Amino acid sequence: YTILQPTAYMQNLLANWASIVDNGQLALPYPVATRISLVDLNDVAQVAAAVIGDPAHFYATYELVGTLPLAQTTVAQQLSVVLGRSVQAAEIALDVWQKQVRQDGVLSAYAIETLLKMFRYYAQFGLAGNPHTLTTLLGRKPTSVEEFLRRLRCDMA
């Protein structure tokens, strides 16, 4: 076995994409100053394809981190640059977020409670890592947030 432990996915931005593009708001259920390391799923997939089944990686555990910890205001600034419009990071209260997702009816009660715990953790501690392990496994620098956003903008056009 090989254990891959990815940090928060850049693709999580897709959940808010309409609000980001239409309203210029990156709405988050934790403080905008929260610093979180991110990773592109494409980088995770590339590493998974390379290490799974390779005896050189048996019994290894890899933390897959694509970026140093970024404040959500920094992510909003990068969104502004890539989209060519102002995007502001804004904190929404956990109870407001919870009410919205319950009304949407997409997530189970268990998923909602688990996410609430994760958001509380983020608010208190952030989610910090460094990209050294991923850089080594990829043999290149991991995808940056700006590179991911530029690709996403093209894909969503």
Tab-separated table of C-alpha atoms in Angstrom:
chain	number	residue	atom	x	y	z
A	1	TYR	CA	0.000	0.000	0.000
A	2	THR	CA	0.893	3.639	-0.453
A	3	ILE	CA	-0.948	6.380	1.421
A	4	LEU	CA	-1.584	9.679	-0.348
A	5	GLN	CA	-2.753	12.540	1.882
A	6	PRO	CA	-3.801	15.499	-0.270
A	7	THR	CA	-4.537	18.862	1.286
A	8	ALA	CA	-7.600	20.932	0.311
A	9	TYR	CA	-8.302	20.748	-3.414
A	10	MET	CA	-8.157	23.791	-5.656
A	11	GLN	CA	-11.231	22.285	-7.314
A	12	ASN	CA	-13.226	23.139	-4.162
A	13	LEU	CA	-13.517	26.609	-5.712
A	14	LEU	CA	-15.963	25.094	-8.205
A	15	ALA	CA	-18.646	24.980	-5.505
A	16	ASN	CA	-18.622	28.809	-5.435
A	17	TRP	CA	-17.794	29.425	-9.095
A	18	ALA	CA	-21.138	31.012	-10.048
A	19	SER	CA	-20.972	33.423	-7.103
A	20	ILE	CA	-17.338	34.223	-7.851
A	21	VAL	CA	-18.004	35.002	-11.515
A	22	ASP	CA	-21.468	36.587	-11.186
A	23	ASN	CA	-21.096	38.466	-7.890
A	24	GLY	CA	-17.341	38.872	-7.474
A	25	GLN	CA	-17.503	37.147	-4.107
A	26	LEU	CA	-15.536	34.211	-2.745
A	27	ALA	CA	-17.868	33.272	0.131
A	28	LEU	CA	-16.326	31.038	2.791
A	29	PRO	CA	-17.588	29.604	6.095
A	30	TYR	CA	-14.378	30.586	7.911
A	31	PRO	CA	-12.377	33.813	8.295
A	32	VAL	CA	-10.886	35.264	5.108
A	33	ALA	CA	-7.485	35.524	6.802
A	34	THR	CA	-7.437	31.730	7.240
A	35	ARG	CA	-4.319	30.327	5.608
A	36	ILE	CA	-4.813	27.071	3.719
A	37	SER	CA	-2.452	25.063	1.526
A	38	LEU	CA	-4.060	23.833	-1.684
A	39	VAL	CA	-3.411	21.154	-4.294
A	40	ASP	CA	-4.665	20.584	-7.845
A	41	LEU	CA	-6.404	17.232	-8.328
A	42	ASN	CA	-4.522	16.809	-11.608
A	43	ASP	CA	-1.246	16.827	-9.652
A	44	VAL	CA	-2.676	14.291	-7.189
A	45	ALA	CA	-3.787	12.068	-10.084
A	46	GLN	CA	-0.353	12.268	-11.715
A	47	VAL	CA	1.334	11.179	-8.481
A	48	ALA	CA	-1.218	8.424	-7.878
A	49	ALA	CA	-0.628	7.023	-11.365
A	50	ALA	CA	3.131	7.079	-10.799
A	51	VAL	CA	3.328	5.538	-7.319
A	52	ILE	CA	0.462	3.061	-7.054
A	53	GLY	CA	1.822	-0.410	-7.627
A	54	ASP	CA	5.443	0.752	-7.709
A	55	PRO	CA	7.386	-1.248	-5.095
A	56	ALA	CA	9.673	1.742	-4.531
A	57	HIS	CA	6.686	3.490	-2.916
A	58	PHE	CA	5.231	0.575	-0.917
A	59	TYR	CA	4.505	1.449	2.731
A	60	ALA	CA	5.126	5.138	2.081
A	61	THR	CA	2.899	7.997	3.201
A	62	TYR	CA	2.990	11.207	1.200
A	63	GLU	CA	1.436	14.535	2.114
A	64	LEU	CA	0.459	16.100	-1.210
A	65	VAL	CA	0.549	19.877	-0.885
A	66	GLY	CA	0.694	22.170	-3.899
A	67	THR	CA	1.056	25.592	-2.286
A	68	LEU	CA	2.368	27.202	0.829
A	69	PRO	CA	-0.522	28.348	3.078
A	70	LEU	CA	-2.527	31.121	1.401
A	71	ALA	CA	-4.967	33.545	3.012
A	72	GLN	CA	-8.328	33.483	1.268
A	73	THR	CA	-7.865	37.167	0.481
A	74	THR	CA	-4.837	36.121	-1.589
A	75	VAL	CA	-6.927	33.549	-3.450
A	76	ALA	CA	-9.509	36.291	-4.126
A	77	GLN	CA	-6.752	38.572	-5.456
A	78	GLN	CA	-5.591	35.834	-7.815
A	79	LEU	CA	-9.182	35.303	-8.945
A	80	SER	CA	-9.402	39.044	-9.654
A	81	VAL	CA	-6.294	38.942	-11.840
A	82	VAL	CA	-7.364	35.873	-13.812
A	83	LEU	CA	-11.012	36.902	-14.243
A	84	GLY	CA	-10.232	40.547	-14.932
A	85	ARG	CA	-12.746	41.746	-12.362
A	86	SER	CA	-12.767	42.471	-8.655
A	87	VAL	CA	-13.308	39.430	-6.442
A	88	GLN	CA	-13.553	39.850	-2.678
A	89	ALA	CA	-13.248	37.115	-0.070
A	90	ALA	CA	-16.138	37.212	2.402
A	91	GLU	CA	-16.841	35.150	5.495
A	92	ILE	CA	-20.326	33.741	5.844
A	93	ALA	CA	-21.523	32.600	9.256
A	94	LEU	CA	-21.548	28.848	9.822
A	95	ASP	CA	-25.259	28.875	10.624
A	96	VAL	CA	-25.992	30.684	7.337
A	97	TRP	CA	-23.839	28.188	5.412
A	98	GLN	CA	-25.534	25.279	7.174
A	99	LYS	CA	-29.012	26.624	6.397
A	100	GLN	CA	-28.091	27.075	2.723
A	101	VAL	CA	-26.730	23.564	2.248
A	102	ARG	CA	-29.628	21.971	4.112
A	103	GLN	CA	-32.041	23.815	1.795
A	104	ASP	CA	-30.049	22.678	-1.243
A	105	GLY	CA	-30.586	19.082	-0.116
A	106	VAL	CA	-27.445	17.799	-1.832
A	107	LEU	CA	-25.392	16.898	1.247
A	108	SER	CA	-26.329	14.343	3.878
A	109	ALA	CA	-26.659	15.393	7.512
A	110	TYR	CA	-23.424	13.506	8.223
A	111	ALA	CA	-21.567	15.365	5.450
A	112	ILE	CA	-22.819	18.713	6.742
A	113	GLU	CA	-21.734	17.968	10.315
A	114	THR	CA	-18.338	16.750	9.123
A	115	LEU	CA	-17.814	19.879	7.023
A	116	LEU	CA	-18.836	22.100	9.940
A	117	LYS	CA	-16.163	20.440	12.085
A	118	MET	CA	-13.606	20.928	9.331
A	119	PHE	CA	-14.516	24.620	8.903
A	120	ARG	CA	-14.208	25.175	12.665
A	121	TYR	CA	-10.784	23.553	12.540
A	122	TYR	CA	-9.759	25.771	9.612
A	123	ALA	CA	-10.956	28.855	11.500
A	124	GLN	CA	-8.821	27.942	14.499
A	125	PHE	CA	-5.704	26.446	12.893
A	126	GLY	CA	-5.788	26.874	9.111
A	127	LEU	CA	-4.355	24.020	7.046
A	128	ALA	CA	-0.646	24.451	6.488
A	129	GLY	CA	1.778	22.366	4.503
A	130	ASN	CA	4.624	22.754	2.054
A	131	PRO	CA	5.011	21.552	-1.527
A	132	HIS	CA	8.424	19.856	-1.223
A	133	THR	CA	7.159	16.255	-1.249
A	134	LEU	CA	4.789	16.866	-4.158
A	135	THR	CA	7.522	18.673	-6.105
A	136	THR	CA	9.811	15.661	-5.691
A	137	LEU	CA	7.133	13.143	-6.678
A	138	LEU	CA	6.039	15.161	-9.727
A	139	GLY	CA	9.566	16.015	-10.829
A	140	ARG	CA	8.360	19.596	-11.349
A	141	LYS	CA	6.752	22.441	-9.431
A	142	PRO	CA	3.137	21.730	-8.465
A	143	THR	CA	0.375	23.655	-10.218
A	144	SER	CA	0.010	27.134	-8.752
A	145	VAL	CA	-3.362	28.641	-7.903
A	146	GLU	CA	-2.968	31.111	-10.769
A	147	GLU	CA	-2.194	28.307	-13.258
A	148	PHE	CA	-5.192	26.349	-12.000
A	149	LEU	CA	-7.482	29.385	-12.264
A	150	ARG	CA	-6.331	30.160	-15.810
A	151	ARG	CA	-7.030	26.562	-16.835
A	152	LEU	CA	-10.400	26.648	-15.082
A	153	ARG	CA	-11.361	29.920	-16.755
A	154	CYS	CA	-10.668	28.345	-20.162
A	155	ASP	CA	-12.560	25.167	-19.242
A	156	MET	CA	-15.594	27.132	-18.006
A	157	ALA	CA	-15.725	29.449	-21.042
